[in-house]
């Protein structure tokens, strides 16, 4: 039965997973909401599992849905790469690319993209470095690195570099399943400010949080600061507090198997942007330019 699943159904499913609402997925895909709903129902029937929990405010992926989302993304990526590959001179390109990325980007964004790039350009080596954002910026500005991949929304004065947004990821409230704050369909920052807050400090997270809280005239009750993502997940899942983080790093379970739910926030909270930076006035090497173009096209941005 799984052989009857279509690419269109996979696209509709991923749109629903990424927007959290069938209506928003329909707008994103320029189809009716019933087309999204029917595609999801058909997928669930074919697979024999429930892909989404239907909630008053929208939908969230089940554990099975989250796993299927990873597979669906890989399938759609492979199709896009296959359609694009004839336009690239992959066999004739070789060399090395000096590139760095920050913790969050390396852990949650780049590995599958780098795998796809390597499949297209097997003779190109990635001289990859793990650095803090300010270190990446300094190394790119000095010409020591050709490319950097960072949380671009945290970069001050990005016009100093050549830059391009690769992905925008919405920020949502995370809380343990059954937490009282989840009884409100769209919790406000004021609602969240009354709860103990778990603050992720890595990769500019503390500064990013401070900005959107200050912009709304509020301050969170920070109960715990950590630079470890799994510590945030564990503390939230066990009910020690709530947090606001991007969908890019969201997982529905802690390492101990406790469930974490995400909710849209009533107030305006800026999306996290991941992007490329490169020396503004320098000409990139051919391999670096190939990677730059690949990432831009692969991310559809």
Short mmCIF file of C-alpha atoms in Angstrom, two decimals:
data_model
loop_
_atom_site.label_atom_id
_atom_site.label_comp_id
_atom_site.label_asym_id
_atom_site.label_seq_id
_atom_site.Cartn_x
_atom_site.Cartn_y
_atom_site.Cartn_z
CA UNK A 1 0.00 0.00 0.00
CA UNK A 2 2.89 2.38 0.75
CA UNK A 3 3.82 2.29 -2.94
CA UNK A 4 0.65 4.31 -3.65
CA UNK A 5 1.93 7.32 -1.70
CA UNK A 6 2.61 10.29 -3.97
CA UNK A 7 5.11 13.12 -3.85
CA UNK A 8 2.21 15.56 -3.62
CA UNK A 9 1.00 13.87 -0.44
CA UNK A 10 4.49 14.08 1.02
CA UNK A 11 4.70 17.80 0.17
CA UNK A 12 1.31 18.46 1.77
CA UNK A 13 2.30 16.46 4.85
CA UNK A 14 5.61 18.33 5.31
CA UNK A 15 3.85 21.67 4.84
CA UNK A 16 1.39 20.75 7.61
CA UNK A 17 4.22 19.57 9.86
CA UNK A 18 6.18 22.78 9.34
CA UNK A 19 3.28 25.22 9.76
CA UNK A 20 1.37 23.41 12.50
CA UNK A 21 -1.98 24.17 10.87
CA UNK A 22 -3.77 22.62 7.90
CA UNK A 23 -5.07 26.06 6.89
CA UNK A 24 -1.57 27.55 6.82
CA UNK A 25 -0.26 24.52 4.93
CA UNK A 26 -3.01 25.01 2.33
CA UNK A 27 -2.04 28.66 1.91
CA UNK A 28 1.62 27.71 1.60
CA UNK A 29 0.88 25.09 -1.08
CA UNK A 30 -1.82 27.19 -2.87
CA UNK A 31 -4.48 24.50 -2.47
CA UNK A 32 -7.69 24.13 -0.50
CA UNK A 33 -7.59 23.07 3.13
CA UNK A 34 -9.59 19.96 2.22
CA UNK A 35 -6.77 18.90 -0.14
CA UNK A 36 -4.32 18.97 2.79
CA UNK A 37 -6.75 17.22 5.13
CA UNK A 38 -7.52 14.46 2.62
CA UNK A 39 -3.84 13.92 1.83
CA UNK A 40 -3.01 13.51 5.52
CA UNK A 41 -5.94 11.16 6.12
CA UNK A 42 -4.89 9.05 3.13
CA UNK A 43 -1.30 8.90 4.37
CA UNK A 44 -2.42 7.82 7.83
CA UNK A 45 -4.64 5.13 6.27
CA UNK A 46 -1.82 3.87 4.04
CA UNK A 47 0.74 3.82 6.85
CA UNK A 48 -1.60 2.54 9.54
CA UNK A 49 -0.42 5.14 12.08
CA UNK A 50 -1.59 8.50 13.38
CA UNK A 51 0.73 11.23 12.07
CA UNK A 52 -0.74 14.25 13.87
CA UNK A 53 -2.46 15.00 17.14
CA UNK A 54 -5.36 17.36 16.37
CA UNK A 55 -5.51 20.15 18.94
CA UNK A 56 -7.75 23.24 19.26
CA UNK A 57 -4.98 25.54 18.01
CA UNK A 58 -3.74 23.32 15.19
CA UNK A 59 -1.81 20.07 14.84
CA UNK A 60 1.42 18.62 16.24
CA UNK A 61 3.33 15.60 15.02
CA UNK A 62 3.02 12.34 16.92
CA UNK A 63 6.19 10.33 17.58
CA UNK A 64 5.39 8.26 14.46
CA UNK A 65 4.67 11.46 12.54
CA UNK A 66 7.99 12.95 13.56
CA UNK A 67 9.86 9.89 12.30
CA UNK A 68 7.91 9.92 9.03
CA UNK A 69 8.64 13.65 8.64
CA UNK A 70 12.37 12.87 8.60
CA UNK A 71 11.89 10.21 5.92
CA UNK A 72 9.57 12.42 3.85
CA UNK A 73 12.10 15.25 3.94
CA UNK A 74 14.87 12.94 2.75
CA UNK A 75 12.72 11.69 -0.15
CA UNK A 76 11.77 15.20 -1.29
CA UNK A 77 15.39 16.38 -0.97
CA UNK A 78 16.59 13.47 -3.11
CA UNK A 79 14.04 14.29 -5.80
CA UNK A 80 15.08 17.96 -5.86
CA UNK A 81 18.75 16.99 -6.08
CA UNK A 82 18.10 14.56 -8.92
CA UNK A 83 16.27 17.24 -10.90
CA UNK A 84 18.98 19.82 -10.28
CA UNK A 85 22.10 17.69 -10.72
CA UNK A 86 22.27 17.73 -14.57
CA UNK A 87 22.86 21.50 -14.37
CA UNK A 88 26.01 21.06 -12.28
CA UNK A 89 29.46 20.05 -13.51
CA UNK A 90 29.96 17.74 -10.54
CA UNK A 91 32.52 15.39 -12.10
CA UNK A 92 34.94 18.15 -13.04
CA UNK A 93 35.00 19.98 -9.70
CA UNK A 94 37.61 19.25 -7.03
CA UNK A 95 39.39 21.09 -4.25
CA UNK A 96 38.78 22.12 -0.66
CA UNK A 97 36.43 24.60 1.01
CA UNK A 98 37.35 26.39 4.24
CA UNK A 99 34.06 26.68 6.14
CA UNK A 100 32.90 26.99 9.73
CA UNK A 101 29.56 26.74 11.48
CA UNK A 102 28.21 27.27 14.97
CA UNK A 103 26.98 24.62 17.41
CA UNK A 104 23.27 24.83 16.68
CA UNK A 105 23.75 24.94 12.93
CA UNK A 106 26.14 21.98 12.93
CA UNK A 107 23.91 19.88 15.15
CA UNK A 108 20.51 20.52 13.63
CA UNK A 109 20.82 21.91 10.12
CA UNK A 110 23.95 21.19 8.11
CA UNK A 111 24.72 17.42 8.25
CA UNK A 112 22.04 16.28 5.75
CA UNK A 113 22.85 19.19 3.43
CA UNK A 114 26.56 18.39 3.52
CA UNK A 115 25.76 14.74 2.80
CA UNK A 116 23.78 15.75 -0.29
CA UNK A 117 26.55 18.11 -1.42
CA UNK A 118 29.16 15.37 -1.07
CA UNK A 119 27.01 13.01 -3.15
CA UNK A 120 26.91 15.65 -5.90
CA UNK A 121 30.58 16.73 -5.59
CA UNK A 122 32.52 13.67 -4.37
CA UNK A 123 35.92 15.22 -5.15
CA UNK A 124 35.38 18.36 -3.06
CA UNK A 125 36.65 18.27 0.53
CA UNK A 126 35.02 20.26 3.33
CA UNK A 127 37.60 21.76 5.68
CA UNK A 128 34.98 22.22 8.38
CA UNK A 129 35.47 24.00 11.72
CA UNK A 130 33.23 24.29 14.79
CA UNK A 131 33.37 27.86 16.13
CA UNK A 132 31.38 30.37 18.10
CA UNK A 133 29.48 32.94 16.06
CA UNK A 134 31.88 35.81 16.77
CA UNK A 135 34.82 33.59 15.83
CA UNK A 136 33.12 32.65 12.56
CA UNK A 137 32.44 36.30 11.78
CA UNK A 138 36.07 37.30 12.50
CA UNK A 139 37.50 34.44 10.43
CA UNK A 140 35.25 35.21 7.46
CA UNK A 141 35.98 38.95 7.68
CA UNK A 142 39.75 38.29 7.71
CA UNK A 143 39.58 35.86 4.77
CA UNK A 144 40.69 32.84 6.83
CA UNK A 145 37.36 31.22 5.98
CA UNK A 146 35.52 31.31 2.67
CA UNK A 147 32.09 30.58 4.12
CA UNK A 148 30.36 30.61 7.49
CA UNK A 149 26.96 29.21 8.41
CA UNK A 150 25.50 30.89 11.48
CA UNK A 151 22.30 31.98 13.18
CA UNK A 152 22.14 35.02 10.93
CA UNK A 153 19.43 36.74 12.96
CA UNK A 154 22.00 37.09 15.77
CA UNK A 155 24.66 38.72 13.57
CA UNK A 156 25.08 42.44 14.15
CA UNK A 157 25.37 44.46 10.96
CA UNK A 158 25.20 41.51 8.51
CA UNK A 159 25.78 44.00 5.68
CA UNK A 160 29.49 43.73 6.59
CA UNK A 161 29.41 40.40 4.74
CA UNK A 162 27.94 38.86 1.69
CA UNK A 163 25.02 37.04 3.30
CA UNK A 164 21.95 34.99 2.47
CA UNK A 165 19.13 33.61 4.63
CA UNK A 166 18.87 29.85 4.10
CA UNK A 167 16.06 29.03 6.50
CA UNK A 168 13.60 30.75 8.83
CA UNK A 169 12.40 28.73 11.80
CA UNK A 170 9.52 29.94 13.97
CA UNK A 171 9.97 30.13 17.72
CA UNK A 172 7.32 28.44 19.86
CA UNK A 173 6.62 27.73 23.51
CA UNK A 174 7.87 24.35 24.75
CA UNK A 175 6.27 22.79 27.82
CA UNK A 176 5.79 19.36 29.35
CA UNK A 177 2.69 17.48 28.21
CA UNK A 178 -0.21 18.49 30.44
CA UNK A 179 1.45 21.67 31.70
CA UNK A 180 -1.17 24.24 32.81
CA UNK A 181 0.15 26.90 30.41
CA UNK A 182 -0.90 24.66 27.51
CA UNK A 183 -4.57 24.99 28.46
CA UNK A 184 -4.54 28.33 26.62
CA UNK A 185 -4.69 27.75 22.83
CA UNK A 186 -2.27 30.62 22.17
CA UNK A 187 -0.26 31.44 25.31
CA UNK A 188 0.98 35.03 25.48
CA UNK A 189 4.41 36.13 26.64
CA UNK A 190 2.68 37.43 29.77
CA UNK A 191 1.34 33.90 30.40
CA UNK A 192 4.81 32.45 29.85
CA UNK A 193 6.47 35.08 32.07
CA UNK A 194 4.55 33.70 35.06
CA UNK A 195 6.23 30.31 34.64
CA UNK A 196 9.79 29.25 35.61
CA UNK A 197 11.85 29.68 32.45
CA UNK A 198 14.64 27.41 31.14
CA UNK A 199 17.12 29.52 29.17
CA UNK A 200 19.39 28.07 26.48
CA UNK A 201 22.53 30.20 26.34
CA UNK A 202 24.45 28.57 23.47
CA UNK A 203 24.84 30.23 20.05
CA UNK A 204 23.52 33.62 21.07
CA UNK A 205 20.35 32.16 22.57
CA UNK A 206 20.44 34.38 25.66
CA UNK A 207 20.78 37.59 23.63
CA UNK A 208 18.04 36.53 21.21
CA UNK A 209 15.68 35.79 24.11
CA UNK A 210 16.47 39.08 25.80
CA UNK A 211 15.61 41.05 22.66
CA UNK A 212 12.11 39.70 22.11
CA UNK A 213 11.23 39.84 25.82
CA UNK A 214 12.42 43.46 26.08
CA UNK A 215 10.58 44.39 22.89
CA UNK A 216 7.36 43.24 24.55
CA UNK A 217 8.11 45.00 27.86
CA UNK A 218 8.40 41.75 29.81
CA UNK A 219 11.04 39.65 31.54
CA UNK A 220 11.05 35.86 32.02
CA UNK A 221 11.48 34.22 35.43
CA UNK A 222 14.74 32.44 34.58
CA UNK A 223 15.05 29.37 36.79
CA UNK A 224 17.91 27.64 34.99
CA UNK A 225 20.53 28.58 32.40
CA UNK A 226 22.37 25.99 30.34
CA UNK A 227 24.37 25.69 27.14
CA UNK A 228 23.29 22.05 26.68
CA UNK A 229 20.25 21.45 24.48
CA UNK A 230 19.40 18.06 26.00
CA UNK A 231 19.46 19.64 29.47
CA UNK A 232 16.80 22.11 28.29
CA UNK A 233 14.73 19.27 26.88
CA UNK A 234 15.04 17.24 30.07
CA UNK A 235 14.18 20.12 32.39
CA UNK A 236 11.18 21.15 30.28
CA UNK A 237 9.92 17.58 29.82
CA UNK A 238 10.04 16.94 33.59
CA UNK A 239 8.07 20.10 34.32
CA UNK A 240 10.80 22.25 35.88
CA UNK A 241 9.96 25.13 33.56
CA UNK A 242 9.09 26.19 30.04
CA UNK A 243 11.12 27.71 27.23
CA UNK A 244 10.83 29.38 23.84
CA UNK A 245 12.93 27.85 21.08
CA UNK A 246 12.82 27.38 17.33
CA UNK A 247 11.19 24.52 15.45
CA UNK A 248 14.59 23.63 13.97
CA UNK A 249 15.74 22.20 17.30
CA UNK A 250 12.35 20.87 18.47
CA UNK A 251 11.99 17.19 19.28
CA UNK A 252 8.82 15.84 20.90
CA UNK A 253 10.65 13.68 23.46
CA UNK A 254 13.43 14.10 26.02
CA UNK A 255 16.19 11.51 26.26
CA UNK A 256 14.20 9.89 29.08
CA UNK A 257 11.13 9.53 26.86
CA UNK A 258 9.11 12.32 28.47
CA UNK A 259 6.88 14.23 26.04
CA UNK A 260 7.41 17.89 25.14
CA UNK A 261 4.65 19.87 23.42
CA UNK A 262 5.06 23.04 21.35
CA UNK A 263 2.53 25.87 21.03
CA UNK A 264 2.40 29.01 18.89
CA UNK A 265 2.77 32.22 20.92
CA UNK A 266 0.14 34.96 20.78
CA UNK A 267 2.67 37.82 20.73
CA UNK A 268 5.03 38.57 17.88
CA UNK A 269 8.25 36.62 18.41
CA UNK A 270 10.79 36.84 15.58
CA UNK A 271 11.77 33.74 13.66
CA UNK A 272 15.29 32.38 13.99
CA UNK A 273 17.19 32.77 10.72
CA UNK A 274 20.04 30.49 9.66
CA UNK A 275 22.20 31.82 6.87
CA UNK A 276 25.46 31.99 4.99
CA UNK A 277 28.11 34.68 5.32
CA UNK A 278 31.16 35.18 3.09
CA UNK A 279 33.78 37.92 2.55
CA UNK A 280 31.89 40.79 0.99
CA UNK A 281 34.37 41.88 -1.68
CA UNK A 282 36.29 38.64 -2.26
CA UNK A 283 35.81 36.23 -5.14
CA UNK A 284 35.06 32.75 -3.83
CA UNK A 285 36.95 29.72 -5.09
CA UNK A 286 35.03 27.54 -7.52
CA UNK A 287 34.31 24.82 -4.91
CA UNK A 288 33.15 27.43 -2.36
CA UNK A 289 30.92 29.10 -4.93
CA UNK A 290 29.46 25.67 -5.81
CA UNK A 291 28.64 25.05 -2.15
CA UNK A 292 27.16 28.53 -1.76
CA UNK A 293 24.87 28.02 -4.74
CA UNK A 294 24.04 24.47 -3.66
CA UNK A 295 22.94 25.56 -0.18
CA UNK A 296 20.87 28.43 -1.54
CA UNK A 297 19.08 26.21 -4.04
CA UNK A 298 18.75 23.21 -1.70
CA UNK A 299 17.08 25.40 0.91
CA UNK A 300 14.81 26.90 -1.72
CA UNK A 301 15.74 30.41 -0.67
#
